[in-house]
Amino acid sequence: MWELRHRGGGGPGPGGEAAAPPREGEAAGGDHETESTSDKETDIDDRYGDLDSRTDSDIPEIPPSLDRTPEILKKALSGLSSRWKNWWIRGILTLTMISLFFLIIYMGSFMLMLLVLSIQVKCFHEIITIGYRVYHSYDLPWFRTLSWYFLLCVNYFFYGETVADYFATFVQREEQLQFLIRYHRFISFALYLAGFCMFVLSLVKKHYRLQFYMFAWTHVTLLITVTQSHLVIQNLFEGMIWFLVPISSVICNDIAAYIFGFFFGRTPLIKLSPKKTWEGFIGGFFSTVIFGFIAAYLLSKYQYFVCPVEYRSDVNSFVTECEPSELFQLQSYSLPPFLKAVLRRESVSMYPFQIHSIALSTFASLIGPFGGFFASGFKRAFKIKDFANTIPGHGGIMDRFDCQYLMATFVHVYITSFIRGPNPSKVLQQLLVLQPEQQLNIYKTLKTHLIEKGILQPTLKV
């Protein structure tokens, strides 16, 4: 009996299997030869298909990262157990990073933007490097080159949008920039399209599936890093307080959860992170809410933190000068009856932003950690402890900022949903780039509107 199979050539196979006879009406010559060639190509695909169908258990282990702990710390802590040694290393490096962060805050908003960009690039590098180290044995063509090219394209798009929104008066003075801004989206699309075409041209038959895996890997990494860092900068332009309180709340939650878990942790929280405990999670929550409330009170006092960050073309720098909005002005709030009896006060004065800080802190302590759990699952999938070994005792930059990206999205959505109103400065910048005739028409329309509302007196014609 003939065994009908898709694979094979014109005669019996090596296992004694015969190929299917030609279908009725087919010639036994050229058409059969074409079919034989196609079947051989299918054999090759199947032979290399095993390379694409790897399960989690088949993924090779990535060699552990080198220990970059300074020798002076190693010698000073050599007599301690590994548990306490890690505690001191993490503590010392945490205080160092917080000190550097305060210094950058003092240097101004532009330095904070550069910091965000630097962290974004490093996080992208760490994630892409993991993909490269896992799949480097396949010699995927142009994988790293195209990954960095797409990073450049996406950053060009997002930062170009930022320049167009917040630097309109500066752009108006520069003819070259006017051209780039006018056709910014077309140029961005053309750049991305060039990368897309290069990817298609780099496809190798035996690695189709893996190449599409890595194409998706790159784009998801861009979504996680570049998009979120763009939102961080957008939040910064709303006022430095919208940048500092969320970020410091996540840092506070991370530190408090670690301390409570280290000393009191007994009950495991989630299997993805065996060292996380319910005691640390709950302690981190209350500590973060209290910290956020106090930080919001302290920062709301200063224009430097509450005023939107604006670019002033006359002084060629960023400025934070304004009349603080009602959100950052002390208001009197009546206390509930049970608090009146406890505090012996009828009301309390506080900044409205402090109420919003409770929402921010709650998200940072209850939902923010899930960004860390997601990162833990990712690391377990690829059998690695940390994303990198950039910071001794902490791992890579991505290990420290896995929760920050989730927080950035929430803050941006929160501002656009509950806080942001029309921005007079932004409207004025848009008006200044219009043609004189358009500006006159808007002036006449606005004047008529204000006269109708009784705000302006109509001019008397002589």
Short mmCIF file of C-alpha atoms in Angstrom, two decimals:
data_model
loop_
_atom_site.label_atom_id
_atom_site.label_comp_id
_atom_site.label_asym_id
_atom_site.label_seq_id
_atom_site.Cartn_x
_atom_site.Cartn_y
_atom_site.Cartn_z
CA MET A 1 0.00 0.00 0.00
CA TRP A 2 1.31 3.41 -0.92
CA GLU A 3 1.83 5.79 2.03
CA LEU A 4 0.87 9.30 1.06
CA ARG A 5 3.25 11.86 2.52
CA HIS A 6 3.93 15.53 1.87
CA ARG A 7 7.71 15.19 2.10
CA GLY A 8 10.05 13.30 -0.22
CA GLY A 9 11.33 13.30 -3.76
CA GLY A 10 10.19 11.35 -6.81
CA GLY A 11 11.21 7.90 -5.51
CA PRO A 12 11.23 5.93 -2.30
CA GLY A 13 12.69 7.70 0.71
CA PRO A 14 15.49 6.51 2.90
CA GLY A 15 13.03 4.83 5.26
CA GLY A 16 11.40 2.83 2.51
CA GLU A 17 8.56 5.34 2.16
CA ALA A 18 7.36 6.16 -1.32
CA ALA A 19 6.18 9.52 -2.47
CA ALA A 20 2.61 10.04 -3.61
CA PRO A 21 2.05 9.34 -7.30
CA PRO A 22 1.45 12.29 -9.60
CA ARG A 23 -2.07 13.66 -9.59
CA GLU A 24 -4.22 13.05 -12.56
CA GLY A 25 -3.56 15.46 -15.38
CA GLU A 26 -0.05 16.37 -14.19
CA ALA A 27 2.98 15.87 -16.41
CA ALA A 28 5.69 13.60 -15.12
CA GLY A 29 8.40 16.03 -16.21
CA GLY A 30 8.88 19.69 -15.30
CA ASP A 31 5.89 19.99 -12.98
CA HIS A 32 7.00 16.97 -11.00
CA GLU A 33 10.52 18.36 -10.80
CA THR A 34 9.17 21.66 -9.41
CA GLU A 35 7.15 19.79 -6.81
CA SER A 36 10.23 17.77 -5.83
CA THR A 37 12.26 20.98 -5.33
CA SER A 38 9.49 22.47 -3.20
CA ASP A 39 9.34 19.36 -1.05
CA LYS A 40 13.10 19.45 -0.49
CA GLU A 41 12.78 23.06 0.68
CA THR A 42 10.09 21.95 3.09
CA ASP A 43 12.49 19.31 4.43
CA ILE A 44 15.06 22.04 5.06
CA ASP A 45 12.46 24.17 6.83
CA ASP A 46 11.50 21.25 9.07
CA ARG A 47 15.13 20.44 9.79
CA TYR A 48 15.78 23.99 11.00
CA GLY A 49 12.35 24.35 12.58
CA ASP A 50 13.69 22.76 15.74
CA LEU A 51 15.81 25.87 16.26
CA ASP A 52 12.66 28.00 16.45
CA SER A 53 10.53 25.72 18.61
CA ARG A 54 12.47 25.97 21.85
CA THR A 55 10.61 25.69 25.13
CA ASP A 56 11.54 27.58 28.29
CA SER A 57 13.60 24.62 29.48
CA ASP A 58 15.61 24.69 26.24
CA ILE A 59 16.74 28.30 26.64
CA PRO A 60 20.47 28.33 27.40
CA GLU A 61 21.59 29.71 30.72
CA ILE A 62 23.27 33.11 30.50
CA PRO A 63 26.58 33.19 32.40
CA PRO A 64 26.26 35.12 35.68
CA SER A 65 27.44 38.72 35.64
CA LEU A 66 30.73 39.67 37.22
CA ASP A 67 30.71 41.15 40.73
CA ARG A 68 31.53 44.86 40.45
CA THR A 69 31.55 45.61 44.16
CA PRO A 70 34.49 47.95 44.94
CA GLU A 71 37.39 46.15 46.60
CA ILE A 72 37.36 48.59 49.52
CA LEU A 73 33.80 47.53 50.37
CA LYS A 74 34.64 43.85 49.99
CA LYS A 75 37.50 44.17 52.49
CA ALA A 76 35.48 46.25 54.94
CA LEU A 77 32.56 43.79 54.91
CA SER A 78 34.55 40.57 54.61
CA GLY A 79 33.71 39.43 58.15
CA LEU A 80 29.93 39.63 57.66
CA SER A 81 27.52 36.98 56.44
CA SER A 82 26.35 37.25 52.84
CA ARG A 83 22.93 38.48 54.05
CA TRP A 84 24.33 41.42 56.02
CA LYS A 85 27.03 42.07 53.45
CA ASN A 86 24.33 42.54 50.79
CA TRP A 87 22.40 44.76 53.21
CA TRP A 88 25.34 47.14 53.68
CA ILE A 89 26.27 47.20 49.99
CA ARG A 90 22.68 48.00 48.97
CA GLY A 91 22.40 50.64 51.69
CA ILE A 92 25.64 52.44 50.84
CA LEU A 93 24.93 52.43 47.09
CA THR A 94 21.34 53.57 47.69
CA LEU A 95 22.48 56.59 49.71
CA THR A 96 25.05 57.39 47.03
CA MET A 97 22.44 57.30 44.25
CA ILE A 98 19.99 59.43 46.27
CA SER A 99 22.73 62.01 46.87
CA LEU A 100 23.52 62.16 43.16
CA PHE A 101 19.81 62.50 42.42
CA PHE A 102 19.57 65.52 44.76
CA LEU A 103 22.55 67.07 43.00
CA ILE A 104 20.90 66.67 39.58
CA ILE A 105 17.67 68.19 40.92
CA TYR A 106 19.69 71.19 42.07
CA MET A 107 21.23 71.50 38.58
CA GLY A 108 17.79 72.01 37.05
CA SER A 109 15.16 70.49 34.79
CA PHE A 110 17.39 70.19 31.74
CA MET A 111 19.79 67.91 33.61
CA LEU A 112 16.83 65.84 34.78
CA MET A 113 15.80 65.39 31.14
CA LEU A 114 19.30 64.22 30.26
CA LEU A 115 19.17 61.83 33.21
CA VAL A 116 15.89 60.35 31.94
CA LEU A 117 17.34 59.95 28.44
CA SER A 118 20.48 58.26 29.81
CA ILE A 119 18.44 55.83 31.91
CA GLN A 120 16.22 55.05 28.92
CA VAL A 121 19.20 54.18 26.70
CA LYS A 122 20.80 52.02 29.41
CA CYS A 123 17.57 50.12 30.09
CA PHE A 124 17.13 49.51 26.36
CA HIS A 125 20.72 48.27 26.15
CA GLU A 126 20.24 45.83 29.04
CA ILE A 127 17.07 44.26 27.60
CA ILE A 128 18.41 44.03 24.05
CA THR A 129 21.66 42.52 25.33
CA ILE A 130 19.70 39.72 27.03
CA GLY A 131 18.05 38.87 23.71
CA TYR A 132 21.37 38.95 21.93
CA ARG A 133 23.09 36.73 24.51
CA VAL A 134 20.25 34.18 24.40
CA TYR A 135 20.08 33.97 20.62
CA HIS A 136 23.62 34.94 19.59
CA SER A 137 24.41 31.35 18.53
CA TYR A 138 21.97 31.73 15.65
CA ASP A 139 23.95 34.60 14.16
CA LEU A 140 20.85 36.65 13.36
CA PRO A 141 21.90 39.25 10.77
CA TRP A 142 21.70 42.92 11.72
CA PHE A 143 19.77 42.29 14.93
CA ARG A 144 21.71 44.67 17.17
CA THR A 145 22.23 47.26 14.42
CA LEU A 146 18.52 47.43 13.61
CA SER A 147 17.57 47.50 17.30
CA TRP A 148 19.68 50.62 17.90
CA TYR A 149 18.48 52.14 14.65
CA PHE A 150 14.84 51.77 15.74
CA LEU A 151 15.74 53.31 19.11
CA LEU A 152 17.16 56.33 17.28
CA CYS A 153 14.06 56.64 15.09
CA VAL A 154 11.58 56.47 17.97
CA ASN A 155 13.56 58.96 20.06
CA TYR A 156 13.73 61.30 17.08
CA PHE A 157 9.94 61.14 16.79
CA PHE A 158 9.12 61.69 20.47
CA TYR A 159 11.71 64.36 21.19
CA GLY A 160 10.79 66.13 17.97
CA GLU A 161 7.20 66.28 19.21
CA THR A 162 8.45 67.74 22.48
CA VAL A 163 10.48 70.41 20.68
CA ALA A 164 7.46 71.33 18.56
CA ASP A 165 5.23 71.66 21.65
CA TYR A 166 7.49 73.47 24.11
CA PHE A 167 10.11 75.29 22.01
CA ALA A 168 7.94 76.94 19.38
CA THR A 169 9.40 80.44 19.84
CA PHE A 170 12.95 79.10 19.54
CA VAL A 171 12.05 77.09 16.43
CA GLN A 172 10.51 80.18 14.86
CA ARG A 173 13.93 81.89 14.81
CA GLU A 174 15.75 78.99 13.12
CA GLU A 175 14.89 78.30 9.48
CA GLN A 176 16.49 74.82 9.47
CA LEU A 177 14.45 73.79 12.49
CA GLN A 178 11.26 75.13 10.92
CA PHE A 179 11.69 72.70 8.03
CA LEU A 180 12.38 69.77 10.37
CA ILE A 181 9.40 70.56 12.59
CA ARG A 182 7.01 71.15 9.69
CA TYR A 183 7.76 67.76 8.16
CA HIS A 184 8.72 66.05 11.40
CA ARG A 185 6.19 63.21 11.28
CA PHE A 186 6.88 62.47 7.62
CA ILE A 187 10.64 62.35 8.28
CA SER A 188 10.08 60.09 11.31
CA PHE A 189 7.92 57.74 9.28
CA ALA A 190 10.46 57.65 6.44
CA LEU A 191 13.24 56.78 8.89
CA TYR A 192 11.19 53.98 10.43
CA LEU A 193 10.21 52.71 7.00
CA ALA A 194 13.89 52.46 6.04
CA GLY A 195 14.53 50.31 9.11
CA PHE A 196 11.50 48.16 8.32
CA CYS A 197 12.75 47.54 4.80
CA MET A 198 16.24 46.70 6.10
CA PHE A 199 14.69 44.14 8.42
CA VAL A 200 12.76 42.50 5.58
CA LEU A 201 15.90 42.38 3.44
CA SER A 202 17.84 40.78 6.31
CA LEU A 203 15.46 37.83 6.66
CA VAL A 204 17.21 34.47 6.36
CA LYS A 205 15.11 31.45 5.47
CA LYS A 206 16.21 29.14 8.25
CA HIS A 207 15.71 31.86 10.90
CA TYR A 208 12.38 33.43 9.88
CA ARG A 209 10.61 32.76 13.15
CA LEU A 210 13.50 33.80 15.38
CA GLN A 211 14.00 37.00 13.43
CA PHE A 212 10.36 37.92 13.91
CA TYR A 213 10.71 37.03 17.60
CA MET A 214 13.53 39.52 17.90
CA PHE A 215 11.71 42.12 15.80
CA ALA A 216 8.85 41.92 18.30
CA TRP A 217 11.38 41.90 21.18
CA THR A 218 12.84 45.19 19.96
CA HIS A 219 9.46 46.87 19.56
CA VAL A 220 8.17 45.78 22.95
CA THR A 221 11.42 47.07 24.49
CA LEU A 222 10.88 50.39 22.72
CA LEU A 223 7.33 50.52 24.09
CA ILE A 224 8.55 49.88 27.63
CA THR A 225 11.52 52.24 27.62
CA VAL A 226 11.16 55.06 25.08
CA THR A 227 7.41 55.65 25.37
CA GLN A 228 7.49 55.68 29.15
CA SER A 229 10.54 57.95 29.36
CA HIS A 230 8.75 60.36 27.01
CA LEU A 231 5.82 60.41 29.45
CA VAL A 232 8.24 61.10 32.32
CA ILE A 233 9.50 64.19 30.51
CA GLN A 234 5.93 65.27 29.74
CA ASN A 235 5.17 65.02 33.47
CA LEU A 236 8.27 67.08 34.21
CA PHE A 237 7.04 69.91 31.98
CA GLU A 238 3.85 70.07 34.08
CA GLY A 239 5.98 70.97 37.08
CA MET A 240 8.94 69.33 38.77
CA ILE A 241 6.68 68.22 41.62
CA TRP A 242 4.86 65.85 39.23
CA PHE A 243 8.23 64.31 38.48
CA LEU A 244 9.71 64.17 41.98
CA VAL A 245 6.79 62.97 44.12
CA PRO A 246 5.95 59.91 41.97
CA ILE A 247 9.57 58.89 41.48
CA SER A 248 10.50 59.41 45.14
CA SER A 249 7.35 57.50 46.20
CA VAL A 250 8.47 54.46 44.22
CA ILE A 251 11.97 54.75 45.69
CA CYS A 252 10.54 55.07 49.19
CA ASN A 253 8.30 52.05 48.68
CA ASP A 254 11.22 50.01 47.40
CA ILE A 255 13.41 50.93 50.37
CA ALA A 256 10.66 50.56 53.01
CA ALA A 257 9.46 47.22 51.62
CA TYR A 258 13.06 45.94 51.67
CA ILE A 259 13.62 47.08 55.27
CA PHE A 260 10.32 45.69 56.59
CA GLY A 261 10.84 42.47 54.67
CA PHE A 262 14.44 42.14 55.87
CA PHE A 263 13.60 42.47 59.57
CA PHE A 264 9.99 41.27 59.83
CA GLY A 265 9.34 39.28 56.64
CA ARG A 266 7.87 35.82 57.26
CA THR A 267 5.02 35.35 54.77
CA PRO A 268 5.90 34.98 51.05
CA LEU A 269 4.00 37.40 48.82
CA ILE A 270 4.34 36.01 45.29
CA LYS A 271 6.14 33.04 43.76
CA LEU A 272 7.78 35.15 41.06
CA SER A 273 9.78 36.97 43.77
CA PRO A 274 10.40 34.56 46.66
CA LYS A 275 12.14 37.25 48.75
CA LYS A 276 9.09 39.55 48.66
CA THR A 277 6.89 39.23 51.76
CA TRP A 278 3.49 40.47 52.87
CA GLU A 279 5.12 42.24 55.81
CA GLY A 280 7.36 44.19 53.44
CA PHE A 281 4.47 44.93 51.07
CA ILE A 282 2.19 46.28 53.83
CA GLY A 283 4.98 48.18 55.59
CA GLY A 284 6.01 49.72 52.27
CA PHE A 285 2.44 50.85 51.60
CA PHE A 286 1.96 52.80 54.84
CA SER A 287 5.47 54.24 54.72
CA THR A 288 5.00 55.43 51.14
CA VAL A 289 1.64 57.12 51.79
CA ILE A 290 3.06 59.00 54.78
CA PHE A 291 6.21 59.93 52.88
CA GLY A 292 4.26 61.14 49.83
CA PHE A 293 1.96 63.29 51.99
CA ILE A 294 4.91 64.97 53.75
CA ALA A 295 6.94 65.38 50.54
CA ALA A 296 3.95 66.98 48.79
CA TYR A 297 3.60 69.49 51.65
CA LEU A 298 7.27 70.46 51.59
CA LEU A 299 7.59 70.77 47.80
CA SER A 300 4.30 72.69 47.35
CA LYS A 301 5.84 75.67 49.14
CA TYR A 302 8.32 76.49 46.37
CA GLN A 303 7.74 77.85 42.87
CA TYR A 304 10.82 75.99 41.68
CA PHE A 305 8.94 72.70 42.11
CA VAL A 306 5.30 73.61 41.36
CA CYS A 307 5.57 75.89 38.32
CA PRO A 308 5.45 74.33 34.84
CA VAL A 309 8.85 74.08 33.19
CA GLU A 310 8.97 76.53 30.28
CA TYR A 311 11.61 77.53 27.80
CA ARG A 312 12.24 81.28 27.66
CA SER A 313 13.81 82.32 24.37
CA ASP A 314 14.84 85.75 25.72
CA VAL A 315 17.13 84.18 28.34
CA ASN A 316 17.74 80.98 26.32
CA SER A 317 17.05 78.65 29.25
CA PHE A 318 14.34 76.81 31.16
CA VAL A 319 12.49 78.79 33.81
CA THR A 320 10.10 77.84 36.61
CA GLU A 321 8.41 81.12 37.49
CA CYS A 322 4.66 81.55 37.80
CA GLU A 323 1.78 82.36 40.09
CA PRO A 324 1.10 78.97 41.74
CA SER A 325 -2.27 77.50 40.85
CA GLU A 326 -4.93 76.74 43.47
CA LEU A 327 -3.54 73.21 43.61
CA PHE A 328 -0.48 74.62 45.39
CA GLN A 329 -2.14 77.21 47.63
CA LEU A 330 -3.08 76.47 51.23
CA GLN A 331 -6.76 75.69 51.69
CA SER A 332 -8.80 75.18 54.84
CA TYR A 333 -10.60 71.83 55.14
CA SER A 334 -13.22 70.94 57.75
CA LEU A 335 -12.41 67.82 59.71
CA PRO A 336 -14.82 64.89 60.17
CA PRO A 337 -16.51 64.76 63.63
CA PHE A 338 -14.38 61.89 64.97
CA LEU A 339 -11.15 63.74 64.03
CA LYS A 340 -12.40 66.97 65.58
CA ALA A 341 -12.66 65.20 68.94
CA VAL A 342 -9.21 63.64 68.60
CA LEU A 343 -7.33 66.69 67.27
CA ARG A 344 -9.49 69.26 69.06
CA ARG A 345 -9.59 71.35 65.89
CA GLU A 346 -12.44 72.31 63.57
CA SER A 347 -10.36 72.50 60.41
CA VAL A 348 -6.90 71.95 59.02
CA SER A 349 -4.88 73.84 56.41
CA MET A 350 -3.21 71.85 53.67
CA TYR A 351 -2.36 71.99 49.98
CA PRO A 352 -4.85 70.34 47.60
CA PHE A 353 -1.89 68.58 45.98
CA GLN A 354 -1.43 66.63 49.20
CA ILE A 355 -4.75 64.91 48.55
CA HIS A 356 -3.56 63.96 45.07
CA SER A 357 -0.31 62.70 46.59
CA ILE A 358 -2.29 60.03 48.43
CA ALA A 359 -3.53 58.66 45.09
CA LEU A 360 0.01 58.75 43.67
CA SER A 361 1.52 57.05 46.72
CA THR A 362 -1.18 54.40 46.79
CA PHE A 363 -0.50 53.49 43.17
CA ALA A 364 3.25 53.50 43.78
CA SER A 365 2.94 51.06 46.68
CA LEU A 366 0.08 48.78 45.56
CA ILE A 367 0.28 48.65 41.74
CA GLY A 368 3.83 49.85 41.11
CA PRO A 369 5.41 46.66 42.54
CA PHE A 370 3.70 44.65 39.83
CA GLY A 371 6.17 46.24 37.42
CA GLY A 372 8.87 44.59 39.52
CA PHE A 373 6.99 41.27 39.52
CA PHE A 374 6.72 41.48 35.74
CA ALA A 375 10.47 42.04 35.52
CA SER A 376 11.06 39.10 37.89
CA GLY A 377 9.00 36.84 35.62
CA PHE A 378 11.00 38.05 32.64
CA LYS A 379 14.29 37.29 34.36
CA ARG A 380 13.11 33.85 35.43
CA ALA A 381 12.07 33.09 31.85
CA PHE A 382 15.67 33.65 30.74
CA LYS A 383 17.33 32.17 33.84
CA ILE A 384 19.06 35.34 34.97
CA LYS A 385 19.27 36.98 38.38
CA ASP A 386 19.59 40.61 37.26
CA PHE A 387 19.33 42.55 34.01
CA ALA A 388 22.98 43.58 34.38
CA ASN A 389 25.62 44.22 37.05
CA THR A 390 25.85 48.00 36.65
CA ILE A 391 25.12 48.79 40.33
CA PRO A 392 26.67 46.47 42.96
CA GLY A 393 24.01 44.95 45.20
CA HIS A 394 21.21 46.23 42.98
CA GLY A 395 21.82 44.70 39.56
CA GLY A 396 21.20 46.68 36.40
CA ILE A 397 19.56 50.05 35.83
CA MET A 398 16.42 48.24 34.68
CA ASP A 399 16.29 46.40 38.02
CA ARG A 400 15.94 49.77 39.76
CA PHE A 401 13.50 51.35 37.32
CA ASP A 402 11.15 48.48 36.48
CA CYS A 403 8.41 50.07 38.63
CA GLN A 404 9.12 53.65 37.53
CA TYR A 405 7.92 53.10 33.96
CA LEU A 406 4.52 51.87 35.13
CA MET A 407 4.32 54.84 37.48
CA ALA A 408 5.12 57.30 34.69
CA THR A 409 2.15 56.14 32.64
CA PHE A 410 -0.21 56.42 35.61
CA VAL A 411 0.94 59.96 36.46
CA HIS A 412 0.51 61.10 32.85
CA VAL A 413 -3.00 59.61 32.67
CA TYR A 414 -3.83 61.10 36.08
CA ILE A 415 -2.73 64.59 35.04
CA THR A 416 -4.62 64.55 31.76
CA SER A 417 -7.76 63.13 33.41
CA PHE A 418 -8.01 65.12 36.65
CA ILE A 419 -5.54 68.02 36.65
CA ARG A 420 -4.53 69.57 33.37
CA GLY A 421 -6.49 72.50 32.00
CA PRO A 422 -5.75 74.85 29.11
CA ASN A 423 -2.14 76.01 29.15
CA PRO A 424 -2.01 79.77 28.32
CA SER A 425 1.74 79.66 27.68
CA LYS A 426 1.41 76.83 25.18
CA VAL A 427 -1.48 78.57 23.42
CA LEU A 428 0.57 81.77 23.19
CA GLN A 429 3.53 79.90 21.69
CA GLN A 430 1.24 78.43 19.05
CA LEU A 431 -0.17 81.88 18.25
CA LEU A 432 3.28 83.35 17.79
CA VAL A 433 4.16 80.96 14.98
CA LEU A 434 1.05 81.89 12.93
CA GLN A 435 1.07 84.25 9.97
CA PRO A 436 0.33 87.96 10.79
CA GLU A 437 -3.05 87.78 9.03
CA GLN A 438 -4.04 84.77 11.12
CA GLN A 439 -2.93 86.51 14.31
CA LEU A 440 -5.03 89.59 13.44
CA ASN A 441 -8.11 87.46 12.81
CA ILE A 442 -7.70 85.75 16.17
CA TYR A 443 -7.17 89.14 17.85
CA LYS A 444 -10.39 90.55 16.33
CA THR A 445 -12.37 87.44 17.26
CA LEU A 446 -11.06 87.46 20.83
CA LYS A 447 -11.73 91.19 21.20
CA THR A 448 -15.32 90.77 20.00
CA HIS A 449 -15.84 87.89 22.39
CA LEU A 450 -14.52 89.87 25.38
CA ILE A 451 -16.72 92.88 24.50
CA GLU A 452 -19.80 90.65 24.31
CA LYS A 453 -19.01 89.24 27.76
CA GLY A 454 -18.62 92.77 29.15
CA ILE A 455 -14.97 92.36 30.04
CA LEU A 456 -13.85 95.05 27.55
CA GLN A 457 -15.60 98.29 26.77
CA PRO A 458 -16.41 98.84 23.09
CA THR A 459 -14.31 101.55 21.49
CA LEU A 460 -16.20 104.64 20.40
CA LYS A 461 -15.86 105.59 16.75
CA VAL A 462 -15.24 109.32 16.22
#
